[in-house]
JSON list of C-alpha atoms in Angstrom, two decimals:
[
{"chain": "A", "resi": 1, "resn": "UNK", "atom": "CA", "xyz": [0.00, 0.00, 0.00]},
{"chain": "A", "resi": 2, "resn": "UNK", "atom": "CA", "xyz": [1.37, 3.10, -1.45]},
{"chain": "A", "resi": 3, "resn": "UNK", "atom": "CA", "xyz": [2.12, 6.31, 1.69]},
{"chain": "A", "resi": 4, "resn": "UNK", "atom": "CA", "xyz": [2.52, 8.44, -1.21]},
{"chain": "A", "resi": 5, "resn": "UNK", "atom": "CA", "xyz": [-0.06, 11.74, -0.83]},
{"chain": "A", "resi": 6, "resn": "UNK", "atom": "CA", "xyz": [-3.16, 11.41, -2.65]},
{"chain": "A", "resi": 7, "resn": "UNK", "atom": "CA", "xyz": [-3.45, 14.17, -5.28]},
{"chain": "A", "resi": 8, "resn": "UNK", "atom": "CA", "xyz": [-4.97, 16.95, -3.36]},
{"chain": "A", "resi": 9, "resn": "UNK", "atom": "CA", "xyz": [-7.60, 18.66, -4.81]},
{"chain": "A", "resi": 10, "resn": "UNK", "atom": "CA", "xyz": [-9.30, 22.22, -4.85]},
{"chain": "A", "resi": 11, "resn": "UNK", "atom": "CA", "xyz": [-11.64, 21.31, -2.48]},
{"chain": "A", "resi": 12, "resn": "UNK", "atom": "CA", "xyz": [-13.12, 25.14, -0.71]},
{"chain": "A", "resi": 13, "resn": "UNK", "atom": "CA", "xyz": [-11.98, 25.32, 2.62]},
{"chain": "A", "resi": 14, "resn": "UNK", "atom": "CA", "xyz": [-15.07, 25.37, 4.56]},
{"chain": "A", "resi": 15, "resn": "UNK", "atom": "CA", "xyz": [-16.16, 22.05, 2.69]},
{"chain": "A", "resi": 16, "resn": "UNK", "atom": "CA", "xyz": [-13.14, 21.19, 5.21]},
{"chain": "A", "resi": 17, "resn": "UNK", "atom": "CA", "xyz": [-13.99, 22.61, 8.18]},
{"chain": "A", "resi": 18, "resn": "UNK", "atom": "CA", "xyz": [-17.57, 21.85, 7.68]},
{"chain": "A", "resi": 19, "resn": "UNK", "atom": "CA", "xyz": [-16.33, 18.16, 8.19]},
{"chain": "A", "resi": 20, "resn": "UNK", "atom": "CA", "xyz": [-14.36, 18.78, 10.92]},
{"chain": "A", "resi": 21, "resn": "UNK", "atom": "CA", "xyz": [-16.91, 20.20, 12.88]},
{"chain": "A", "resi": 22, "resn": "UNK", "atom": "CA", "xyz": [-19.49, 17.87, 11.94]},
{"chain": "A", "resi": 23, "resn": "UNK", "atom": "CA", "xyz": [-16.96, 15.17, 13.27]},
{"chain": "A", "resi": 24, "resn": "UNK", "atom": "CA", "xyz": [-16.33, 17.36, 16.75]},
{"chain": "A", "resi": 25, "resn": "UNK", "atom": "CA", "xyz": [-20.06, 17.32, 17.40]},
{"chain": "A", "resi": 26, "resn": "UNK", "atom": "CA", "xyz": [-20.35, 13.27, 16.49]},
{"chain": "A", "resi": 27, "resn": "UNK", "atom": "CA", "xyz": [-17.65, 13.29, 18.62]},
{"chain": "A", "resi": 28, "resn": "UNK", "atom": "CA", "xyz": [-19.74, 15.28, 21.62]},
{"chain": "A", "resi": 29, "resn": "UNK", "atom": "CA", "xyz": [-22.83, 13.75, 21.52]},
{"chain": "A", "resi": 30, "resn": "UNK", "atom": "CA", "xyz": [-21.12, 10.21, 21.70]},
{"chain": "A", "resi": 31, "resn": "UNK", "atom": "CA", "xyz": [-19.03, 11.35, 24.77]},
{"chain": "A", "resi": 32, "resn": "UNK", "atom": "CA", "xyz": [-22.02, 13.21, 26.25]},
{"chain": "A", "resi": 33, "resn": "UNK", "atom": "CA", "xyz": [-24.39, 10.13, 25.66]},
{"chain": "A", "resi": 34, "resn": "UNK", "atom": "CA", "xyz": [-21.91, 8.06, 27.50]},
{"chain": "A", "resi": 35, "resn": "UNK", "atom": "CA", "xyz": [-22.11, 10.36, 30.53]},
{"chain": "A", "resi": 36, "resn": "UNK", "atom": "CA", "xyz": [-25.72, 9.95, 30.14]},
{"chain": "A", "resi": 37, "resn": "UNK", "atom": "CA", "xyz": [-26.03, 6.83, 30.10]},
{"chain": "A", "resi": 38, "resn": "UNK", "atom": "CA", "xyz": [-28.14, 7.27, 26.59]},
{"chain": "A", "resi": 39, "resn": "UNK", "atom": "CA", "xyz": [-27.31, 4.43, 24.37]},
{"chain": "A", "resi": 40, "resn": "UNK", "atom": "CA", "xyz": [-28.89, 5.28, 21.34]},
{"chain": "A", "resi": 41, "resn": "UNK", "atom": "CA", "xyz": [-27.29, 8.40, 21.53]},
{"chain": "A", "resi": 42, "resn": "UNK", "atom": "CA", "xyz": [-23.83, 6.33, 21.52]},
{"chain": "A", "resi": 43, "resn": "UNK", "atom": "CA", "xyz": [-25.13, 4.17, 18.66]},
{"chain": "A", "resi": 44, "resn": "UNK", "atom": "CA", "xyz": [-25.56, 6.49, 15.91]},
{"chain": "A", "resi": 45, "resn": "UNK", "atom": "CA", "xyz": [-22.57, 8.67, 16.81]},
{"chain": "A", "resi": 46, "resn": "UNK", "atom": "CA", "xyz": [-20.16, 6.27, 17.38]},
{"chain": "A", "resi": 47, "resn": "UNK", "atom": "CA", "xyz": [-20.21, 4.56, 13.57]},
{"chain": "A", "resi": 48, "resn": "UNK", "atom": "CA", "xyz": [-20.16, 8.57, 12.45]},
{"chain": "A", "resi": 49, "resn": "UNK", "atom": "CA", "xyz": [-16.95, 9.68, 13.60]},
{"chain": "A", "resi": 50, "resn": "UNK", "atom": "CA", "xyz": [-14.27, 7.58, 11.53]},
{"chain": "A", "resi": 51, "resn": "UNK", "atom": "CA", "xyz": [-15.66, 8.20, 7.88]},
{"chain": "A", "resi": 52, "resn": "UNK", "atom": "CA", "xyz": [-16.17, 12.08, 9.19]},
{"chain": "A", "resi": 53, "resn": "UNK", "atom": "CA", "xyz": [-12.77, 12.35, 10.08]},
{"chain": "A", "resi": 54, "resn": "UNK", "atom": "CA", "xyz": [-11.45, 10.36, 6.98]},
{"chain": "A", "resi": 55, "resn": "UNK", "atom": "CA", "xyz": [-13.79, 12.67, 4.48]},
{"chain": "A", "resi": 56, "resn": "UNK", "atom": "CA", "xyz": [-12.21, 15.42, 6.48]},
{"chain": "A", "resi": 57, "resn": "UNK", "atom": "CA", "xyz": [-8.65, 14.06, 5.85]},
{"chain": "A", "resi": 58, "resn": "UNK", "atom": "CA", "xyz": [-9.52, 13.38, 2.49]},
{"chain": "A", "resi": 59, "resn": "UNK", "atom": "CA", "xyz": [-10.32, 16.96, 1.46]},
{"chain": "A", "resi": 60, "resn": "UNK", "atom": "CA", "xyz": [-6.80, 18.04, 2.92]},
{"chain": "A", "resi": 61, "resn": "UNK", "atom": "CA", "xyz": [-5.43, 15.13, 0.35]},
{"chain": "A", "resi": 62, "resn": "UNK", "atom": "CA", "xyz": [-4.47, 12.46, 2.94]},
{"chain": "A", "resi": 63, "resn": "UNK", "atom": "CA", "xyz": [-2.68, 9.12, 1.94]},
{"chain": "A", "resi": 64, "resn": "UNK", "atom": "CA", "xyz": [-4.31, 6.18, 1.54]},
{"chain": "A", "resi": 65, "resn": "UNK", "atom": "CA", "xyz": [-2.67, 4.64, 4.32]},
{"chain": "A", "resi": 66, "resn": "UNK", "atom": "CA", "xyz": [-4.48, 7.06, 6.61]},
{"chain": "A", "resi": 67, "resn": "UNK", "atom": "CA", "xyz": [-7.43, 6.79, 5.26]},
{"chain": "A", "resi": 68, "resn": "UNK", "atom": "CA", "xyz": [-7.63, 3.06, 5.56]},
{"chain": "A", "resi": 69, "resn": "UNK", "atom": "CA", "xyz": [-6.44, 3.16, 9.03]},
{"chain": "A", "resi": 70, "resn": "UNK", "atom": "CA", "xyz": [-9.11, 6.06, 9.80]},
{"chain": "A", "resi": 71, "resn": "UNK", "atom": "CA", "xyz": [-11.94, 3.03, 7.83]},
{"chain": "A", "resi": 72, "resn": "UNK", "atom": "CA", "xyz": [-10.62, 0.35, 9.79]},
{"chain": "A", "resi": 73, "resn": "UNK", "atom": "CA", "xyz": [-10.76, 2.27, 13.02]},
{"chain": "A", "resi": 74, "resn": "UNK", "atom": "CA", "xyz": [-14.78, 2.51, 11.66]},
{"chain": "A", "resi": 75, "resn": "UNK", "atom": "CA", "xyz": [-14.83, -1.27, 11.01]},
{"chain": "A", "resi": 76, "resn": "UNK", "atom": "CA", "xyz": [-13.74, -1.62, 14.56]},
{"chain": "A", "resi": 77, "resn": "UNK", "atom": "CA", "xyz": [-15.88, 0.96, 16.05]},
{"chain": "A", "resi": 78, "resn": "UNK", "atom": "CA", "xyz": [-18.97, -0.68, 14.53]},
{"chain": "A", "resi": 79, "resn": "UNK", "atom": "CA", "xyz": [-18.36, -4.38, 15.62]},
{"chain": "A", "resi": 80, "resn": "UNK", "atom": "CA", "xyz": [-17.01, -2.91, 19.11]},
{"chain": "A", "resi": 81, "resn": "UNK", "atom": "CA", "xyz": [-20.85, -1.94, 19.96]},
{"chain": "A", "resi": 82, "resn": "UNK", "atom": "CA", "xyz": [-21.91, -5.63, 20.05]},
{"chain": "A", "resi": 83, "resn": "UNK", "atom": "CA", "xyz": [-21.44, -7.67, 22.91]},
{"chain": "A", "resi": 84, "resn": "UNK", "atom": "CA", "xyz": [-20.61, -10.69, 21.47]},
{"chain": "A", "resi": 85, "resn": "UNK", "atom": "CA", "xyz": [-17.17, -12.33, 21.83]},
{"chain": "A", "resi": 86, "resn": "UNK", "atom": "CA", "xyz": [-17.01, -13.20, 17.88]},
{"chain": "A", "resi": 87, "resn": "UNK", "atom": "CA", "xyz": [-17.56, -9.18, 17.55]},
{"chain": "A", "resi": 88, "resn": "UNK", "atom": "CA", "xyz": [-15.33, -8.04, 19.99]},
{"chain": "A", "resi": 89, "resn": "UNK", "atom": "CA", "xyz": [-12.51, -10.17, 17.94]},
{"chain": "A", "resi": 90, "resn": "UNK", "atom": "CA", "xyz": [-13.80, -9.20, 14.80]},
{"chain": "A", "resi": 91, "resn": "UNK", "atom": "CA", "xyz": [-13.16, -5.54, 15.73]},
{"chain": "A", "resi": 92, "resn": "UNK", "atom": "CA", "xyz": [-10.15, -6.12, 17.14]},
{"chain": "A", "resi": 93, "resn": "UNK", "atom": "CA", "xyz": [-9.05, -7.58, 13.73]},
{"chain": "A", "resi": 94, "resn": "UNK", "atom": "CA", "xyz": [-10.28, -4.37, 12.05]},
{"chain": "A", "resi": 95, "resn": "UNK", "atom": "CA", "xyz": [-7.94, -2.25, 14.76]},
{"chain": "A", "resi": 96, "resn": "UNK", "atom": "CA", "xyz": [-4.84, -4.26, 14.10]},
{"chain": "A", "resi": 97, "resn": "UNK", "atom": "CA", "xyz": [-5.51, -3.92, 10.23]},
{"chain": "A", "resi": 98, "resn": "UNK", "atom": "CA", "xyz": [-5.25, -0.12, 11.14]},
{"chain": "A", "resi": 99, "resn": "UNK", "atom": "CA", "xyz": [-2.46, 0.30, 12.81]},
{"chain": "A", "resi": 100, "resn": "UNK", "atom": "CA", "xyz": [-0.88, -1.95, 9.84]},
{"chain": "A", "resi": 101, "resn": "UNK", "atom": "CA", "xyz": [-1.88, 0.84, 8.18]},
{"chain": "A", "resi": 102, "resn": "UNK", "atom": "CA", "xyz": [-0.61, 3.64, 10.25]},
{"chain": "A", "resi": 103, "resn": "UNK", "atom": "CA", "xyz": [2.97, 1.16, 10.33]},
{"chain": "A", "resi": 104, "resn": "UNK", "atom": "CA", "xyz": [3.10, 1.33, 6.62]},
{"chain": "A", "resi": 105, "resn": "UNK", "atom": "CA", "xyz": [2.34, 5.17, 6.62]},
{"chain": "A", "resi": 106, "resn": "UNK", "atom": "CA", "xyz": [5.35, 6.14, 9.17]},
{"chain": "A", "resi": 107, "resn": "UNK", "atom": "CA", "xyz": [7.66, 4.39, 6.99]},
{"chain": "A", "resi": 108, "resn": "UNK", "atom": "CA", "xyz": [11.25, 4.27, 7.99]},
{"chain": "A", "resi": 109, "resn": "UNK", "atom": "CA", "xyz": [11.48, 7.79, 9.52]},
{"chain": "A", "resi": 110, "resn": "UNK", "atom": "CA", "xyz": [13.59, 7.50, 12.76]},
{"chain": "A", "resi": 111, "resn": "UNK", "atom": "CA", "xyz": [12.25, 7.21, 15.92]},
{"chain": "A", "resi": 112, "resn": "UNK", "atom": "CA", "xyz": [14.20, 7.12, 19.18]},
{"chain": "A", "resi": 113, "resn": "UNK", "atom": "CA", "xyz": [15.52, 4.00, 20.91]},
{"chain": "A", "resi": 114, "resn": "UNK", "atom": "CA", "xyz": [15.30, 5.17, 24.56]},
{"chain": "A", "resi": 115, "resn": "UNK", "atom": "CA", "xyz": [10.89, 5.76, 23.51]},
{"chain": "A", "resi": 116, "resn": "UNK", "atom": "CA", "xyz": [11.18, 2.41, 22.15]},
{"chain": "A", "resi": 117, "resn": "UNK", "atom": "CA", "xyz": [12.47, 0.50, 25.39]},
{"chain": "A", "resi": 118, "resn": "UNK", "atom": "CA", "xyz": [9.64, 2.56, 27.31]},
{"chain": "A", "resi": 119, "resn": "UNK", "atom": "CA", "xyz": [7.02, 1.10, 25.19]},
{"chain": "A", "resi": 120, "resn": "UNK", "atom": "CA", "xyz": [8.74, -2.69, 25.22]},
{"chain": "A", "resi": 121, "resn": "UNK", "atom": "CA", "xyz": [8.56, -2.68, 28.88]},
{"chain": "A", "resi": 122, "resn": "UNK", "atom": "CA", "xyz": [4.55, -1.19, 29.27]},
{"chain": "A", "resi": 123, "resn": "UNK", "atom": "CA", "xyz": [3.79, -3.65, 26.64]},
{"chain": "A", "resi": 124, "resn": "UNK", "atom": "CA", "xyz": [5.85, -6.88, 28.45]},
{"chain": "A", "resi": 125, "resn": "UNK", "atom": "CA", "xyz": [4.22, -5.43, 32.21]},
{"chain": "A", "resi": 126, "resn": "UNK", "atom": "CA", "xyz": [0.82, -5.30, 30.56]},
{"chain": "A", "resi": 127, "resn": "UNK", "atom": "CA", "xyz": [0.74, -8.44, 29.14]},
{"chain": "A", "resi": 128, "resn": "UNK", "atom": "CA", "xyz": [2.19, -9.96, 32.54]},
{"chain": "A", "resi": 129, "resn": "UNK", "atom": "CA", "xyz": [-0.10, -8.27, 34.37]},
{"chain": "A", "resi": 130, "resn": "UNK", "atom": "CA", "xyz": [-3.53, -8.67, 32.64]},
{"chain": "A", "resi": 131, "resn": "UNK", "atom": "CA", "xyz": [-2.82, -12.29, 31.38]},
{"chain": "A", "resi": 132, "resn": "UNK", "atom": "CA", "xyz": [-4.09, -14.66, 34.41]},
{"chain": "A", "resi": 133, "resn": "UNK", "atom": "CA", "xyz": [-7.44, -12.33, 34.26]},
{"chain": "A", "resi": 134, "resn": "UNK", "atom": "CA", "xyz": [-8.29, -12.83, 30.92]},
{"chain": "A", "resi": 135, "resn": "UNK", "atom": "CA", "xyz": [-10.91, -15.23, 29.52]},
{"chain": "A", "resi": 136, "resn": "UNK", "atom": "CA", "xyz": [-8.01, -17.79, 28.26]},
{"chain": "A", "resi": 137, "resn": "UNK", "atom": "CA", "xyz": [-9.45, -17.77, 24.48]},
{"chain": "A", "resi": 138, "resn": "UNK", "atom": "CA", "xyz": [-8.46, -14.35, 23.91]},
{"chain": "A", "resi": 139, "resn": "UNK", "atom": "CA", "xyz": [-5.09, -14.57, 26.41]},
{"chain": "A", "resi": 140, "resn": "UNK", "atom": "CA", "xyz": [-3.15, -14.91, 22.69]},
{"chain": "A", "resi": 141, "resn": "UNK", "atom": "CA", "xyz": [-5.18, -12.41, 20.98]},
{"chain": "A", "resi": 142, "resn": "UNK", "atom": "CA", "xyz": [-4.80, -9.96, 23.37]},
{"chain": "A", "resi": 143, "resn": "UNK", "atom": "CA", "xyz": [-1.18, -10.22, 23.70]},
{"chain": "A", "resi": 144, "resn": "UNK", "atom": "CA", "xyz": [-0.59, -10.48, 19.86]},
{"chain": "A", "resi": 145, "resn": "UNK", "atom": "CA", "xyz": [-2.78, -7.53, 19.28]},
{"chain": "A", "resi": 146, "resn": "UNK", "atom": "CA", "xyz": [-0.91, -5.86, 22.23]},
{"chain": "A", "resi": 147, "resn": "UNK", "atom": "CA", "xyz": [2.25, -6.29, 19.95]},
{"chain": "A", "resi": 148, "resn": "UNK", "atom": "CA", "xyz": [1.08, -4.55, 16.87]},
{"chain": "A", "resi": 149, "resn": "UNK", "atom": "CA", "xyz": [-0.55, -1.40, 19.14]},
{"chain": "A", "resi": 150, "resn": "UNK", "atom": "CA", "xyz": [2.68, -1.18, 20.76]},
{"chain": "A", "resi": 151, "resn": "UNK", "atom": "CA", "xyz": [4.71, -1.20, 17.97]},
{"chain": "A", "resi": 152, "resn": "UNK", "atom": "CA", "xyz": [2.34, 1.49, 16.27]},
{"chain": "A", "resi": 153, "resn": "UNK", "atom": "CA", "xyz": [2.05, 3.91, 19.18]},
{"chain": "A", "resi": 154, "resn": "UNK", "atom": "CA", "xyz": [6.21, 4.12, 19.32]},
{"chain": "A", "resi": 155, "resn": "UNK", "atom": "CA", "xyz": [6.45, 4.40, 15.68]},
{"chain": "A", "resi": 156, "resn": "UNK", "atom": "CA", "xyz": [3.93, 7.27, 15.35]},
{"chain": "A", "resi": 157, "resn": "UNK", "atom": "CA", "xyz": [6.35, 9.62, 17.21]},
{"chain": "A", "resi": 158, "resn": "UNK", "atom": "CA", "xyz": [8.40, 9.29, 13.35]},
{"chain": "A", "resi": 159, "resn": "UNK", "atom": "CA", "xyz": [5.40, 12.36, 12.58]},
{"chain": "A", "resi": 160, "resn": "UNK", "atom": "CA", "xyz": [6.35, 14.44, 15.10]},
{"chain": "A", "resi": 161, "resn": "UNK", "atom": "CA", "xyz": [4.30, 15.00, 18.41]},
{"chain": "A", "resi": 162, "resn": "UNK", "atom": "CA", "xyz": [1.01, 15.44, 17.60]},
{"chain": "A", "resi": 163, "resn": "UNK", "atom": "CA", "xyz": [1.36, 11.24, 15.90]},
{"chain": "A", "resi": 164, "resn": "UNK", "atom": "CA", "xyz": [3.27, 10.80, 19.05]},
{"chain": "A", "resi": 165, "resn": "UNK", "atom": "CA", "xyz": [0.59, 11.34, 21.47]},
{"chain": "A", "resi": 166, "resn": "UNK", "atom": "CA", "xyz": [-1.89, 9.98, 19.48]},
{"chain": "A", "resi": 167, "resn": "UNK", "atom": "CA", "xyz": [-0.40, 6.82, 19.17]},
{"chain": "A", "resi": 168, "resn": "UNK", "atom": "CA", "xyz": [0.04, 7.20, 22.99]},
{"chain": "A", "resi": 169, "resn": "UNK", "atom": "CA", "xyz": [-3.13, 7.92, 23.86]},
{"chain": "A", "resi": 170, "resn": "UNK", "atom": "CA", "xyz": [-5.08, 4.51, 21.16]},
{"chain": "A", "resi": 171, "resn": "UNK", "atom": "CA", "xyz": [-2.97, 2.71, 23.39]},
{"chain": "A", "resi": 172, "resn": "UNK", "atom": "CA", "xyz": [-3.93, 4.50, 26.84]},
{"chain": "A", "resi": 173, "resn": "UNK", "atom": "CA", "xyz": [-8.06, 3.47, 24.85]},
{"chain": "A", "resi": 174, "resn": "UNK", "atom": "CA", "xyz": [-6.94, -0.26, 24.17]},
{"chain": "A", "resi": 175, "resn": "UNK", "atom": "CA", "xyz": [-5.32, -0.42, 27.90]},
{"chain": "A", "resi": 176, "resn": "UNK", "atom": "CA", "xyz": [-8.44, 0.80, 29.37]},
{"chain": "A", "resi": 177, "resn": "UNK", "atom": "CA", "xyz": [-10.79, -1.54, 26.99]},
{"chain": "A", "resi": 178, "resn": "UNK", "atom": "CA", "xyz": [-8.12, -4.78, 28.07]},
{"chain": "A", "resi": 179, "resn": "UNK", "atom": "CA", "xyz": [-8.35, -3.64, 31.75]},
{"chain": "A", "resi": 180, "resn": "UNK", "atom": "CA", "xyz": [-12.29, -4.43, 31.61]},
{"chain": "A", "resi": 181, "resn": "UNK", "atom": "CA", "xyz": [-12.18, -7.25, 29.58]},
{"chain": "A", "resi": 182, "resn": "UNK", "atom": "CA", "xyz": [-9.99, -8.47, 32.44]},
{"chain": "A", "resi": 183, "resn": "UNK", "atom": "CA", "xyz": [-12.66, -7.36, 34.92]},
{"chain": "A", "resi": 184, "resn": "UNK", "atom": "CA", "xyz": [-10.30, -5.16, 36.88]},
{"chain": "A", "resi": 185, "resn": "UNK", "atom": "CA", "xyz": [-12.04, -1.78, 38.68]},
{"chain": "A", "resi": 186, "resn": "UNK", "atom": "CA", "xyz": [-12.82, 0.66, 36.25]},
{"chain": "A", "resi": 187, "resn": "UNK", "atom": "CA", "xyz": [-13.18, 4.16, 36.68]},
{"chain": "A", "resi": 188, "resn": "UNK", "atom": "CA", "xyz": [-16.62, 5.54, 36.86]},
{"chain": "A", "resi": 189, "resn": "UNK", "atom": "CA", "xyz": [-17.72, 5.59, 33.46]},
{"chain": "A", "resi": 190, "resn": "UNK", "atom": "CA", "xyz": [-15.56, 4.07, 32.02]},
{"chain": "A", "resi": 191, "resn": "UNK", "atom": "CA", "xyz": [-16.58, 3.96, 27.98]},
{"chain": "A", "resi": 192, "resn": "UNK", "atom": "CA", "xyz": [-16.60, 7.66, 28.39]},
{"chain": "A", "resi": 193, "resn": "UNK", "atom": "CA", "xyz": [-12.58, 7.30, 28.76]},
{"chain": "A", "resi": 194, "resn": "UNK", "atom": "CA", "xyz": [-12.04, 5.01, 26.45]},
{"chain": "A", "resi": 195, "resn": "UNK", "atom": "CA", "xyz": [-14.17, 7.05, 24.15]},
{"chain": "A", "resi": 196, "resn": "UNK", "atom": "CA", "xyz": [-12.52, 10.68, 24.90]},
{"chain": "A", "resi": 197, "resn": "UNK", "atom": "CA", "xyz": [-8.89, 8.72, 24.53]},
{"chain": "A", "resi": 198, "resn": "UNK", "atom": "CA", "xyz": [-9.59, 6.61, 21.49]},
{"chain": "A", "resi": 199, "resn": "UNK", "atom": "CA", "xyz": [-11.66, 10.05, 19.62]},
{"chain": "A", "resi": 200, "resn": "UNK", "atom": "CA", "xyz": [-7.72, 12.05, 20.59]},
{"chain": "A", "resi": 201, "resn": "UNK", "atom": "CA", "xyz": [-5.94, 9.61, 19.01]},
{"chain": "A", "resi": 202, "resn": "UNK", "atom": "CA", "xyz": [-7.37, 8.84, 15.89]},
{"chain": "A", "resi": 203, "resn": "UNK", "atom": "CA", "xyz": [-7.60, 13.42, 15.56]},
{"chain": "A", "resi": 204, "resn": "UNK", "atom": "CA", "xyz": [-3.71, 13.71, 16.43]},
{"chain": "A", "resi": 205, "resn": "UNK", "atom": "CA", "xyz": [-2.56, 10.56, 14.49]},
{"chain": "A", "resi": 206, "resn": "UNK", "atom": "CA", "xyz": [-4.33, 12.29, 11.82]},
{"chain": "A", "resi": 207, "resn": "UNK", "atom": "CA", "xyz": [-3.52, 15.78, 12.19]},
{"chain": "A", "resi": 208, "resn": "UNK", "atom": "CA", "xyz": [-0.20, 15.06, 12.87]},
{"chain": "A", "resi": 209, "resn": "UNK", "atom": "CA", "xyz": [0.41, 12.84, 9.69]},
{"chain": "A", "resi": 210, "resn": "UNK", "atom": "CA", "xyz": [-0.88, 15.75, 7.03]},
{"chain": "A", "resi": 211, "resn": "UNK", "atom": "CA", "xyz": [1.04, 17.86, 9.20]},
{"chain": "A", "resi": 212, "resn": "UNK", "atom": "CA", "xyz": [4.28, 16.19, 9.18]},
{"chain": "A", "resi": 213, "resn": "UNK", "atom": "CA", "xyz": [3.25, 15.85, 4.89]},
{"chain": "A", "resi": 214, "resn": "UNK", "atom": "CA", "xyz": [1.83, 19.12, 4.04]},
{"chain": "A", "resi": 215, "resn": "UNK", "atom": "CA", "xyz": [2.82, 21.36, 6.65]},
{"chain": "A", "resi": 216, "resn": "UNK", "atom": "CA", "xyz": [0.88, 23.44, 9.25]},
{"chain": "A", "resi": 217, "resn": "UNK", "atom": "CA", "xyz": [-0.32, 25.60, 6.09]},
{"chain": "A", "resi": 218, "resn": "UNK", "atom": "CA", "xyz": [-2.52, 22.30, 5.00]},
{"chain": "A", "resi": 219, "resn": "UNK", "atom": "CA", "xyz": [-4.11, 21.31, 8.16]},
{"chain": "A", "resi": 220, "resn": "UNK", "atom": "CA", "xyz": [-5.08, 24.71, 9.54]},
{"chain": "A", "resi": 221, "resn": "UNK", "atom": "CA", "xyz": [-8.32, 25.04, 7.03]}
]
């Protein structure tokens, strides 16, 4: 899959920032349904807020690679809302086909070694930790898709900070989402968190990729 830039085209500017702040308010009413406690609210914002903020990308002539990972991150999203255990691995297939994604689109820029042996030891503590409290069919899914997040949340500093804390933050979301699946105490409200965390992440990874391409002239529409 090519990282090249899409061709970007003459697309007004407040086609752009009508997207953006269509995705901001999907992004609000999910958060504030959550707080609510109103699912329904949860249900139709929730699938909304990838394809916004790809369309969104898209107009500012993203890559492909992001815009894949931003669809995946939707395919995930959607199967994520079911309770069923095929669903919840379905979805977590989606996410790891993502952050392939987001791998192929940092390339082979540089990141720094010291960041990397951070991430190797919350990834090898996580693992440790959480694996005798999960349900032992997804003990090597977990720890496999562990790997990949890991390995995408380091290499996303390669774009500069705003990547950087993305990537931090998806795997702060994924964390928090492994922690319950593990039945460990949760903080009150806890899909709220995972929510506000995971809707940061997939915003900075993408801002901070057509940044680190285009420049802050490009992503300030």
């Amino acid at each position: 899959m090519s990282t090249a830039p899409t061709a970007v085209r003459a697309v007004p500017a407040t086609v752009s920032r009508a997207l953006l702040a269509a995705f901001a308010v999907a992004a609000a009413v999910d958060l504030v349904s959550l707080l609510a406690g109103a699912d329904l609210g949860h249900q139709i914002a929730k699938p909304l807020l990838m394809p916004l903020l790809a369309a969104y990308a898209l107009t500012l002539g993203a890559p492909k690679t992001l815009t894949a990972a931003l669809l995946f991150g939707w395919g995930g999203d959607v199967f994520l809302l079911s309770d069923a255990d095929w669903a919840f691995l379905v979805g977590m297939g989606s996410f790891a086909a993502g952050h392939v994604c987001y791998l192929v689109l940092f390339g082979r820029r540089r990141t720094s070694p010291a960041l990397g042996a951070l991430y190797a030891a919350a990834l090898v503590g996580t693992v440790v930790l959480l694996w005798p409290d999960l349900p032992a069919d997804l003990r090597i899914p977990v720890a496999g898709y562990s790997l990949l997040l890991t390995a995408m949340a380091y290499r996303s500093s390669a774009l500069g900070l705003l990547a950087g804390l993305g990537g931090a933050l998806f795997l702060l979301s994924d964390t928090l989402i492994a922690t319950g699946v593990a039945e460990w105490p949760q903080l009150p409200a806890p899909d709220f968190w995972v929510m506000l965390t995971y809707i940061a992440a997939q915003y900075l990874l993408t801002a901070g990729a057509l940044q680190a391409m285009y420049g802050e002239r490009r992503t300030n529409v």
